[in-house]
PDB file of C-alpha atoms in Angstrom:
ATOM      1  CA  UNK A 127      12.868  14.259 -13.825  1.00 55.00           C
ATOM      2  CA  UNK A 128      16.059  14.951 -15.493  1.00 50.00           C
ATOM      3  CA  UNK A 129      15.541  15.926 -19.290  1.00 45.00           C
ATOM      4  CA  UNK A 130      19.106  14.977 -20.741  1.00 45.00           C
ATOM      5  CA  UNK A 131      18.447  14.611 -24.525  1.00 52.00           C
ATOM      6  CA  UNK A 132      19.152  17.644 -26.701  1.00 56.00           C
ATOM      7  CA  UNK A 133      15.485  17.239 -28.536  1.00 63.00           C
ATOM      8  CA  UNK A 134      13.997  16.946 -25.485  1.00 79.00           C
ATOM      9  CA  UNK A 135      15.442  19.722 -23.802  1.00 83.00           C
ATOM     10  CA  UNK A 136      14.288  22.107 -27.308  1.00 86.00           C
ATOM     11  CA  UNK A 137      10.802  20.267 -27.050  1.00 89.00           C
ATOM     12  CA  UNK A 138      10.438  20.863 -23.310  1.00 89.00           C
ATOM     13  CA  UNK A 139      11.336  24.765 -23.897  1.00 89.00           C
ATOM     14  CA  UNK A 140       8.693  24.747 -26.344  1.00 91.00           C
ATOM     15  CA  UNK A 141       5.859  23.233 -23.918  1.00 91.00           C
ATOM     16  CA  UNK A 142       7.352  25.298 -21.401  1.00 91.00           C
ATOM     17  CA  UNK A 143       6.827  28.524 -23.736  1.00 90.00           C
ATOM     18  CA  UNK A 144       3.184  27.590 -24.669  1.00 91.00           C
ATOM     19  CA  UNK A 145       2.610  26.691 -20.810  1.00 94.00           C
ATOM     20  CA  UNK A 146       3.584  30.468 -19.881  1.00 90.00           C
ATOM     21  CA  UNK A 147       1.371  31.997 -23.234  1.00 88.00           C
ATOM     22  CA  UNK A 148      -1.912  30.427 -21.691  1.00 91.00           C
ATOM     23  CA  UNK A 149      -1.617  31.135 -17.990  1.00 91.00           C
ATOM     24  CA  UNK A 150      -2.928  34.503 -18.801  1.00 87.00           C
ATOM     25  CA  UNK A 151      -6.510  33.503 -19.538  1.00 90.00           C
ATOM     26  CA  UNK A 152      -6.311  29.844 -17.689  1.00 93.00           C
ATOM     27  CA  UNK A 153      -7.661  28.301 -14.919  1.00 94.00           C
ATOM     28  CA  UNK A 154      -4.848  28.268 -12.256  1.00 94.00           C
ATOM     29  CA  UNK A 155      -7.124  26.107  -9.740  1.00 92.00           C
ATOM     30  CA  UNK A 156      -7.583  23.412 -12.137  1.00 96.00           C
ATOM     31  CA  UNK A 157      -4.873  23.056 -14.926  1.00 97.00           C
ATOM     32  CA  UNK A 158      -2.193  21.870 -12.523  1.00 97.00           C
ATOM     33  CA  UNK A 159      -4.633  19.464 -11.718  1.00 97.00           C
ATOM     34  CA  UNK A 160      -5.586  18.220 -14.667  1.00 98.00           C
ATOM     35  CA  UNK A 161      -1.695  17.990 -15.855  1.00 98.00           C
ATOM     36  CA  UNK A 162      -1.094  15.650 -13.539  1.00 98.00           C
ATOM     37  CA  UNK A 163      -3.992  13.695 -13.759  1.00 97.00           C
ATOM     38  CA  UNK A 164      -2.491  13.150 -17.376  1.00 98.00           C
ATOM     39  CA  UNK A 165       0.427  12.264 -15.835  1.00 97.00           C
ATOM     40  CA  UNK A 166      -0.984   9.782 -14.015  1.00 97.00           C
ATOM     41  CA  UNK A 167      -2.822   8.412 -17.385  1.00 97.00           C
ATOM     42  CA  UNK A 168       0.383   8.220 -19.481  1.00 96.00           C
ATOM     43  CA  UNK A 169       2.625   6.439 -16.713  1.00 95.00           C
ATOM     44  CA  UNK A 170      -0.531   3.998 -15.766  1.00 96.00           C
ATOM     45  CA  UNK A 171      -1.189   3.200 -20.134  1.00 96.00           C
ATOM     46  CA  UNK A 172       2.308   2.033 -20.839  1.00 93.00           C
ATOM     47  CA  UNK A 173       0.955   0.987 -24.336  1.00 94.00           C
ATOM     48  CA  UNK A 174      -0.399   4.937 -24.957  1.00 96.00           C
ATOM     49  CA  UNK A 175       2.613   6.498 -23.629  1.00 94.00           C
ATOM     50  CA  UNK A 176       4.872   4.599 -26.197  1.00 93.00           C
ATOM     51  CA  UNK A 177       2.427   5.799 -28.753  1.00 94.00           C
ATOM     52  CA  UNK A 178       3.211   9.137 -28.038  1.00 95.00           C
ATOM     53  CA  UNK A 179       6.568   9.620 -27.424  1.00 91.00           C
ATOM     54  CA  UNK A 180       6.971   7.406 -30.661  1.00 92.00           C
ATOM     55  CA  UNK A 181       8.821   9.546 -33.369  1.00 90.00           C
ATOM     56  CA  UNK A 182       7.864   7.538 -36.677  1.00 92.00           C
ATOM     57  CA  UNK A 183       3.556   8.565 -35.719  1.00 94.00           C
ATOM     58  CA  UNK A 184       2.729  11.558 -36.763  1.00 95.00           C
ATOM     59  CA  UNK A 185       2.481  14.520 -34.183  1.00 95.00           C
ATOM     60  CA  UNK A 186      -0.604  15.563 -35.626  1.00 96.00           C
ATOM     61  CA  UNK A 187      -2.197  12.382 -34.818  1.00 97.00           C
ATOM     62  CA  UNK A 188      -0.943  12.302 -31.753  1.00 97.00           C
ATOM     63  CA  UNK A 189      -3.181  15.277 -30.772  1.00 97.00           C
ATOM     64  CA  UNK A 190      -5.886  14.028 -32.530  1.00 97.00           C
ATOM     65  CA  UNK A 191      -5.903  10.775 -30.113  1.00 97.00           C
ATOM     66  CA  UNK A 192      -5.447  12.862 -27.009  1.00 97.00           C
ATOM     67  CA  UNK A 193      -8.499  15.116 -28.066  1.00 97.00           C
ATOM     68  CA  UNK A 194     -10.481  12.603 -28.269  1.00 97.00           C
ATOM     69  CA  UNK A 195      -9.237  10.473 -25.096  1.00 96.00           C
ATOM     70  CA  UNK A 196      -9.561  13.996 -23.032  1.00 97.00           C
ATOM     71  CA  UNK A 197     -12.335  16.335 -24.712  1.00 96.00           C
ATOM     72  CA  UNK A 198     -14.771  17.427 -21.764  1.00 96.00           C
ATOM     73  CA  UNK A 199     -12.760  15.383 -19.405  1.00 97.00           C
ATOM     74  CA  UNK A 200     -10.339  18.283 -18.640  1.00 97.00           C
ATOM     75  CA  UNK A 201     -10.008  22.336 -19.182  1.00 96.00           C
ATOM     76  CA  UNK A 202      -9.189  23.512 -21.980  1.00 96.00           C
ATOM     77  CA  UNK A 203      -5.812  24.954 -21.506  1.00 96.00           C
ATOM     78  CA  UNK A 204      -4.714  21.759 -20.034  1.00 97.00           C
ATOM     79  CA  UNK A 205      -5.823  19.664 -22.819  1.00 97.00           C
ATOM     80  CA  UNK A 206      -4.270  22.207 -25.351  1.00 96.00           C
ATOM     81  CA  UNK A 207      -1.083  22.061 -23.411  1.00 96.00           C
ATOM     82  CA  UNK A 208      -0.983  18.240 -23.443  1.00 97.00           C
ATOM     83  CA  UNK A 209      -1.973  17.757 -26.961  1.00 97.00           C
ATOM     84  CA  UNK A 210       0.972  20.917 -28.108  1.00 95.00           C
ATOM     85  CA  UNK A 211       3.513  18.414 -25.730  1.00 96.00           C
ATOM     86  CA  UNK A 212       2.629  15.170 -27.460  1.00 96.00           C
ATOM     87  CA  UNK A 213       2.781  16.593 -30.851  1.00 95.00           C
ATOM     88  CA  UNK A 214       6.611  17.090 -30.400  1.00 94.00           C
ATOM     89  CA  UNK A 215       9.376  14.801 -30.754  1.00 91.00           C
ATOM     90  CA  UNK A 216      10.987  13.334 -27.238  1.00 92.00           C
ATOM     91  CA  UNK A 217      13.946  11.251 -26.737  1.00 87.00           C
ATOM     92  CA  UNK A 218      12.121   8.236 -24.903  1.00 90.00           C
ATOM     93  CA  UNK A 219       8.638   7.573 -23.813  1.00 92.00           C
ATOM     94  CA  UNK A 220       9.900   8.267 -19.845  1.00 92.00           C
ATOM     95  CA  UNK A 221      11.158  11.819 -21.320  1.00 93.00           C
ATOM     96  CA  UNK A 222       7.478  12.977 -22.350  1.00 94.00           C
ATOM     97  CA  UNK A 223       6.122  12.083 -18.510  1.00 95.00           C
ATOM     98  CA  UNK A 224       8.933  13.894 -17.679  1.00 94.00           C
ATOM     99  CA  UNK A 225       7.822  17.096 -19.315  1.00 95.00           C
ATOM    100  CA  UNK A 226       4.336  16.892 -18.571  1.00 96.00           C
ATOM    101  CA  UNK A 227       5.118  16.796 -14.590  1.00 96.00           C
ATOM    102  CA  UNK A 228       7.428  19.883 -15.328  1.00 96.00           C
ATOM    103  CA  UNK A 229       4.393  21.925 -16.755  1.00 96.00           C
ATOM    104  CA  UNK A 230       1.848  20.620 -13.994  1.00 97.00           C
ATOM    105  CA  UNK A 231       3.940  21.834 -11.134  1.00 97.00           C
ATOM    106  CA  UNK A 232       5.223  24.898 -13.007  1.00 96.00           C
ATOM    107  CA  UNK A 233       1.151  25.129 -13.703  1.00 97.00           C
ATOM    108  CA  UNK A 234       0.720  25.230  -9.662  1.00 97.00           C
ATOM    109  CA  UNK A 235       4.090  27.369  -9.368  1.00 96.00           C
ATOM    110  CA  UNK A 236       2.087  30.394 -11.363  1.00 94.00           C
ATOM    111  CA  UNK A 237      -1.383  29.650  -9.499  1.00 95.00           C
ATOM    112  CA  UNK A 238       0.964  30.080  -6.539  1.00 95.00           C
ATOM    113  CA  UNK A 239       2.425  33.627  -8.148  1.00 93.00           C
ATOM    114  CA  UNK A 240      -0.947  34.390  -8.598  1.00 91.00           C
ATOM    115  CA  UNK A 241      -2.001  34.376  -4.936  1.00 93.00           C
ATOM    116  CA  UNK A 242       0.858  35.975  -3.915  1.00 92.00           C
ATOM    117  CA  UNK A 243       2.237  33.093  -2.449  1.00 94.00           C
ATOM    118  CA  UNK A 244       5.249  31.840  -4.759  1.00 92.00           C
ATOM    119  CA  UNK A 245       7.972  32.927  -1.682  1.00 86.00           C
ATOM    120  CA  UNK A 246       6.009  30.710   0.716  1.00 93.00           C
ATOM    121  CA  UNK A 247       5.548  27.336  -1.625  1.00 95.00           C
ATOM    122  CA  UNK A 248       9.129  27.394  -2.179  1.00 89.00           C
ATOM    123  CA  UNK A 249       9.572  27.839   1.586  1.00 90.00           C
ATOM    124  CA  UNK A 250       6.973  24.686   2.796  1.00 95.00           C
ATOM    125  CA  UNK A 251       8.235  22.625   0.077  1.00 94.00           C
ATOM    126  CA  UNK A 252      11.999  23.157   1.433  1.00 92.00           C
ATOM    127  CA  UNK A 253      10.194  23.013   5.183  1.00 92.00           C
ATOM    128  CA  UNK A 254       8.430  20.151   4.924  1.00 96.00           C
ATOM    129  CA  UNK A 255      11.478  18.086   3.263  1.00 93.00           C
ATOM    130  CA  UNK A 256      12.882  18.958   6.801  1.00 88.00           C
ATOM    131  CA  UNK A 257      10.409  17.628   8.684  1.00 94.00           C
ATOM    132  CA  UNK A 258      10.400  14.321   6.662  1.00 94.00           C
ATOM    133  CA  UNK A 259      14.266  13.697   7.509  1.00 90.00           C
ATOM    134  CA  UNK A 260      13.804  14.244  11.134  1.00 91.00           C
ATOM    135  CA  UNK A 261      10.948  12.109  11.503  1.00 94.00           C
ATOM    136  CA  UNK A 262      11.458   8.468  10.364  1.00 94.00           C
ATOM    137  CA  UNK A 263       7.848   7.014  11.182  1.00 95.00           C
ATOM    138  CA  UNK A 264       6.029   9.627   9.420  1.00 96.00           C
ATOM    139  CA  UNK A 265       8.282   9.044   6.479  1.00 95.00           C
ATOM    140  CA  UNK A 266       8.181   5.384   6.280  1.00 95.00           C
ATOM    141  CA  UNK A 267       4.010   5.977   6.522  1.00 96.00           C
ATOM    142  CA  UNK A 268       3.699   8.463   4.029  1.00 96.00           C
ATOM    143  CA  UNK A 269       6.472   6.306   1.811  1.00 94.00           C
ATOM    144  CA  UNK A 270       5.644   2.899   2.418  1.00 93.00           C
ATOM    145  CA  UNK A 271       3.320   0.373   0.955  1.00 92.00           C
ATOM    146  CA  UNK A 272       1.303  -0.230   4.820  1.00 93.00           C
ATOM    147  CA  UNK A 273      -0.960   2.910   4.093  1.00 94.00           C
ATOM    148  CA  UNK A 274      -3.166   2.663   0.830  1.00 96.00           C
ATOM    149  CA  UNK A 275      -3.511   6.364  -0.927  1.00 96.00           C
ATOM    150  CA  UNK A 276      -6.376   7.400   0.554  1.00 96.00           C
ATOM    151  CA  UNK A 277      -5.236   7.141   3.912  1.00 97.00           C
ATOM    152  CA  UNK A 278      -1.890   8.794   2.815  1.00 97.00           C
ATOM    153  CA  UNK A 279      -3.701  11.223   1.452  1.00 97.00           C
ATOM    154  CA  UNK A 280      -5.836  12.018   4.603  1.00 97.00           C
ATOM    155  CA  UNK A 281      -2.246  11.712   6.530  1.00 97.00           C
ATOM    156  CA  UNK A 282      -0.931  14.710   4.183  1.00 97.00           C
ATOM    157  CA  UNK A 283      -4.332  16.991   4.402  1.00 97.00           C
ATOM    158  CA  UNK A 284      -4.100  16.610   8.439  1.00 97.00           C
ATOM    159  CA  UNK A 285      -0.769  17.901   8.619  1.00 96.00           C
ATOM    160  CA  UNK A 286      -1.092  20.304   5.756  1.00 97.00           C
ATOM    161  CA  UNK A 287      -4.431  21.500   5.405  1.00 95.00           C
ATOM    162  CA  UNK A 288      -5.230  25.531   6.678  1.00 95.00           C
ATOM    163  CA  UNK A 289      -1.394  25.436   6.995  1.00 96.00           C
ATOM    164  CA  UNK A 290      -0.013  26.099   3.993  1.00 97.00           C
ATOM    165  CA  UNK A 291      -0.921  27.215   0.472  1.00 97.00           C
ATOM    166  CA  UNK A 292      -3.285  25.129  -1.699  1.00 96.00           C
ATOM    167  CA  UNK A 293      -0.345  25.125  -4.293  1.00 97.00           C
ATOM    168  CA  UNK A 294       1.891  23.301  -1.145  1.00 98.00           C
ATOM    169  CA  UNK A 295      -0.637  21.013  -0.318  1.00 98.00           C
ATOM    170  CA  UNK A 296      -1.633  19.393  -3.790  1.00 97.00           C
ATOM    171  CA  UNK A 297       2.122  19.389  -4.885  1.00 98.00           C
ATOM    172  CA  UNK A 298       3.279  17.099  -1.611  1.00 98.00           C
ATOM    173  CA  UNK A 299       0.121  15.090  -1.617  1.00 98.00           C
ATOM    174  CA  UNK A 300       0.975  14.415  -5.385  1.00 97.00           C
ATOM    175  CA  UNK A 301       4.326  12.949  -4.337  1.00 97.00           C
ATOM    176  CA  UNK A 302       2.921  10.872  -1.355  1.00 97.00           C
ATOM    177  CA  UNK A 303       0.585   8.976  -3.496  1.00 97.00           C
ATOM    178  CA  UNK A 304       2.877   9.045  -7.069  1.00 96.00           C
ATOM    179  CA  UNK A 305       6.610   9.155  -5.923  1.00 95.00           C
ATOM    180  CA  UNK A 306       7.491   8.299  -9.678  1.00 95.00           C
ATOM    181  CA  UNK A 307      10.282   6.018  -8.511  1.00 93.00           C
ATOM    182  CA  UNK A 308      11.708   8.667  -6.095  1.00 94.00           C
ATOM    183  CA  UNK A 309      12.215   9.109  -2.306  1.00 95.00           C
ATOM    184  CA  UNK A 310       9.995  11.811  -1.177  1.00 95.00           C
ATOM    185  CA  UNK A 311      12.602  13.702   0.169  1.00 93.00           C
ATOM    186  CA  UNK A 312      13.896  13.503  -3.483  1.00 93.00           C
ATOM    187  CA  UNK A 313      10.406  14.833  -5.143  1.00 95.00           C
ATOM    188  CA  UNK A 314      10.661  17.181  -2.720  1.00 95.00           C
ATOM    189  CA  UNK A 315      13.700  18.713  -3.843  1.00 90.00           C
ATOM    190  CA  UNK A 316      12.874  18.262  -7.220  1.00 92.00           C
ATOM    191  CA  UNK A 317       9.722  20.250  -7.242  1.00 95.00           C
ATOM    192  CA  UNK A 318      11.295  23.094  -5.012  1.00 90.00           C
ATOM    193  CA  UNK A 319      14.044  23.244  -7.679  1.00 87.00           C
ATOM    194  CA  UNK A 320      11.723  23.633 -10.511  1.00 91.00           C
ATOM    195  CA  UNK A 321       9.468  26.158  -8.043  1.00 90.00           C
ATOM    196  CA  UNK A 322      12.942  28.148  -7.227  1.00 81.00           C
ATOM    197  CA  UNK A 323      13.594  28.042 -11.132  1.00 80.00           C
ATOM    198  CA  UNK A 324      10.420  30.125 -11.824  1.00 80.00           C
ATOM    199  CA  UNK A 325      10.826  32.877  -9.395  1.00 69.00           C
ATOM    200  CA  UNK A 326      14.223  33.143 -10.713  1.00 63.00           C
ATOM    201  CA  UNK A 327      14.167  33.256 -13.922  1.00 56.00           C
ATOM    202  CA  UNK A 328      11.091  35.593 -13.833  1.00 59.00           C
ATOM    203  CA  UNK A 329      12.997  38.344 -12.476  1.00 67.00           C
ATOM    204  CA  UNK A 330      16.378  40.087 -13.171  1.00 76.00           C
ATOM    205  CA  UNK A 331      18.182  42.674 -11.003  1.00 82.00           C
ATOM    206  CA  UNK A 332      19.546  44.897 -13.593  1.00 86.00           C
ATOM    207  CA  UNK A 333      22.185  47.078 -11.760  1.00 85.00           C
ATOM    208  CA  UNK A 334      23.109  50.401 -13.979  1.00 87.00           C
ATOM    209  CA  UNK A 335      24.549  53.709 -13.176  1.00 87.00           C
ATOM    210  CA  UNK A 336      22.396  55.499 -15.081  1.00 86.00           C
ATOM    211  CA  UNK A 337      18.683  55.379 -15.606  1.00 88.00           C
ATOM    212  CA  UNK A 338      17.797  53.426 -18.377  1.00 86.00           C
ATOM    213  CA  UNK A 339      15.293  54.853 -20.955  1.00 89.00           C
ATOM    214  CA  UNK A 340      11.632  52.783 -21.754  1.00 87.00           C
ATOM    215  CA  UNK A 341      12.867  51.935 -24.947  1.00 89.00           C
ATOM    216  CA  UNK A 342      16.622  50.392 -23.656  1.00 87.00           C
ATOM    217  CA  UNK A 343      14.559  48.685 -21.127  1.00 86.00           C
ATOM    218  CA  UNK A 344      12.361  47.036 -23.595  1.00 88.00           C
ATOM    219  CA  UNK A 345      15.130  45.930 -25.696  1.00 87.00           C
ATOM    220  CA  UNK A 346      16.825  44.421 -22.777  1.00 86.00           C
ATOM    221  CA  UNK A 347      14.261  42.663 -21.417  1.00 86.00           C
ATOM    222  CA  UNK A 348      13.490  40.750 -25.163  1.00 87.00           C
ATOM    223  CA  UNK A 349      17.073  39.867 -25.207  1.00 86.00           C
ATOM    224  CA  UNK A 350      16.425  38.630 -21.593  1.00 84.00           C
ATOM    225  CA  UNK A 351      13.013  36.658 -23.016  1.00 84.00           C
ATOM    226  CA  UNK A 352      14.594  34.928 -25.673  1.00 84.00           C
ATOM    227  CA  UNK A 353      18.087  33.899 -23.582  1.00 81.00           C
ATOM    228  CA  UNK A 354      15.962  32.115 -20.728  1.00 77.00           C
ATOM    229  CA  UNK A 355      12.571  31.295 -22.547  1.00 75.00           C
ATOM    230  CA  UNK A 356      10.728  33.028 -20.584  1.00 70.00           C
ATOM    231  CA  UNK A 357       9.179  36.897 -19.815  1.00 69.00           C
ATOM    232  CA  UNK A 358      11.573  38.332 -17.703  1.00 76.00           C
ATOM    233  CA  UNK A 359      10.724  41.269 -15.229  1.00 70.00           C
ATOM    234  CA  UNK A 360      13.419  43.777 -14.698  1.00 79.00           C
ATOM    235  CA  UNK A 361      14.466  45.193 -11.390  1.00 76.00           C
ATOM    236  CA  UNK A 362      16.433  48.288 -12.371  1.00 84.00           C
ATOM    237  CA  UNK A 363      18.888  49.503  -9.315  1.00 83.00           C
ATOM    238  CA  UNK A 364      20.899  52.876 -10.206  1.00 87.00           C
ATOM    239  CA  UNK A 365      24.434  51.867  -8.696  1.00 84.00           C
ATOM    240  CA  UNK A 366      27.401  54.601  -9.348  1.00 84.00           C
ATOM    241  CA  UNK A 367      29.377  51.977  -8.585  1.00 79.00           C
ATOM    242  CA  UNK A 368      29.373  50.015 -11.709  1.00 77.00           C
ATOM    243  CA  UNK A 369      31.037  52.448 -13.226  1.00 77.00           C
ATOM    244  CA  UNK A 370      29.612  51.634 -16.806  1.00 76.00           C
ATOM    245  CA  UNK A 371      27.878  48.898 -18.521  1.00 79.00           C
ATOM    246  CA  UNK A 372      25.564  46.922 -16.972  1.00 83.00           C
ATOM    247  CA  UNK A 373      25.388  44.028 -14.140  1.00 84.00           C
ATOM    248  CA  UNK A 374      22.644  41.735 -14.575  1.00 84.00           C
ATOM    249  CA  UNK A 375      21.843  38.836 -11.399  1.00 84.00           C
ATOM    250  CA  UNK A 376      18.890  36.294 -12.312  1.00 78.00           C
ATOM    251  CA  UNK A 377      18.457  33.632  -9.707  1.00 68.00           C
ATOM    252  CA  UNK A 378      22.191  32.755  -8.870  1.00 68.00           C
ATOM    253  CA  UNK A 379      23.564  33.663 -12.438  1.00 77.00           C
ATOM    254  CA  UNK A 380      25.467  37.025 -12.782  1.00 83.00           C
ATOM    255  CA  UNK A 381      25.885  38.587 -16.412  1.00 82.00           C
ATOM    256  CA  UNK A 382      28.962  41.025 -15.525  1.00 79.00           C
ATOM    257  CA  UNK A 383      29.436  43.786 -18.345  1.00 74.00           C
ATOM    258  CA  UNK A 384      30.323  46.797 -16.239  1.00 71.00           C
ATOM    259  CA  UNK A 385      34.019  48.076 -16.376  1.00 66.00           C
ATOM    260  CA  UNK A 386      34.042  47.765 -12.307  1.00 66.00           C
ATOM    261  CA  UNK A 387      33.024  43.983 -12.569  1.00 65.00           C
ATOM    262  CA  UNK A 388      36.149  43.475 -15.087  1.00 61.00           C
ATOM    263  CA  UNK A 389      38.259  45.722 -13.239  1.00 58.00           C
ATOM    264  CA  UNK A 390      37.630  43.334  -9.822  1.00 67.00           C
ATOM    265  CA  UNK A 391      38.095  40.445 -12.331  1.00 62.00           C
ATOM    266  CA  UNK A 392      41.661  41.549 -12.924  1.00 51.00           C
ATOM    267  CA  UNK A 393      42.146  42.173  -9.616  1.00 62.00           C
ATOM    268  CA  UNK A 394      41.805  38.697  -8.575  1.00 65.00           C
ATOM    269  CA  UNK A 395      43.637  37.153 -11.526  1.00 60.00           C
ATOM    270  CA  UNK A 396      46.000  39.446 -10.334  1.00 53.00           C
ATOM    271  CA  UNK A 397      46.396  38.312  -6.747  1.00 64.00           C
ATOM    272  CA  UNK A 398      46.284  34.362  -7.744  1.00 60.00           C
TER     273      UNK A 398
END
């Protein structure tokens, strides 16, 4: 699920912008659902997906043939969604799955937030990955061809089921039965990178040392929007120590303006 083209990667922010304008007033129990029984649609109907992803057809009728393949089949967000994602351009036909199994587990990411529960899907996601690697029969029977889906399906829900979110449970059952190519252990990773990359990017420590008024927080928080795509929540910490300026962490990333972060930066140019 790597998105490498630079169309793809401006298409995919776009999907990924309309995905976050219709959670609001969405279904969180069904549309990752649906999105990946979409998925499962386009990478089954080699013949549609080409159709698609083809950029001489006309985006417009693109929709127009996913309406009418969908209509009262799904919700209406995810159908929306799916007909908004097809209507752009994409690199190669593998490149629009690609971005539809973003927004589906992104989809159960937010039903996750929702809950209350975004910490903990991260956590079984990385937990289970563990348990997979230290257990080589259950792997090969969850991964292997022996076990048709059903039964790999019943395997996940009695290991899973009343034990971990409902987000947790339909994201590694999804893998189990439509690895996509990958090793589980691989989907896995995948999905609790794109999980991680929500809860990141969703909220930024803003470290200042002096209160910031409503109106600088607003503007900082648009500037925020429009760098990462997404709304962005601000934590606001009052630290003396910064000395000036600002110091801004979301997820891993650290946007240093404060003269104490430049002063430190000297410091260790200084003693290399």
């Amino acid at each position: 699920m790597t998105i490498t083209g630079a169309v793809s990667r401006a298409s995919l922010a776009e999907v990924r912008e309309r995905l976050e304008a219709v959670l609001p007033s969405a279904d969180l129990t069904a549309l990752g659902g649906d999105l990946f029984a979409v998925l499962q649609l386009i990478d089954r109907e080699h013949g549609l997906r080409r159709a698609l992803s083809d950029p001489a057809r006309d985006g417009a009728d693109k929709a127009r043939l996913m309406h009418v393949l969908l209509e009262g089949k799904i919700s209406p967000a995810a159908l929306d969604l799916v007909a908004d994602t097809v209507r752009l351009r994409w690199s190669s036909p593998a490149e629009l799955s690609d971005a539809i199994e973003v927004l589906a587990v992104t989809a159960q990411a937010a039903r996750a937030e929702a809950e209350g529960n975004l910490d903990d899907l991260e956590d079984e996601l990385f937990r289970f990955s563990r348990v997979i690697e230290g257990e080589p029969q259950l792997r090969a029977a969850l991964s292997g061809p022996a076990l048709p889906d059903d039964r790999k399906r019943g395997l996940v829900a009695s290991l899973l089921e009343g034990k971990v979110t409902a987000a947790t449970l339909a994201l590694v059952t999804e893998l189990v039965v439509r690895p996509r190519g990958r090793s589980l252990e691989g989907g896995l990773a995948e999905y609790g990178r794109l999980v991680a990359q929500r809860r990141q990017r969703l909220v930024a420590l803003v470290r200042t040392p002096v209160e910031l008024s409503e109106d600088q927080r607003t503007r900082l928080a648009a500037v925020l929007a429009a760098a990462y795509g997404h709304e962005v929540h601000l934590n606001i910490e009052i630290d003396p120590g910064t000395i000036g300026g600002l110091s801004i962490q979301i997820g891993d990333e650290i946007i240093d303006g404060t003269i104490a972060g430049r002063l430190d930066d000297v410091r260790r140019r200084l003693a290399s």
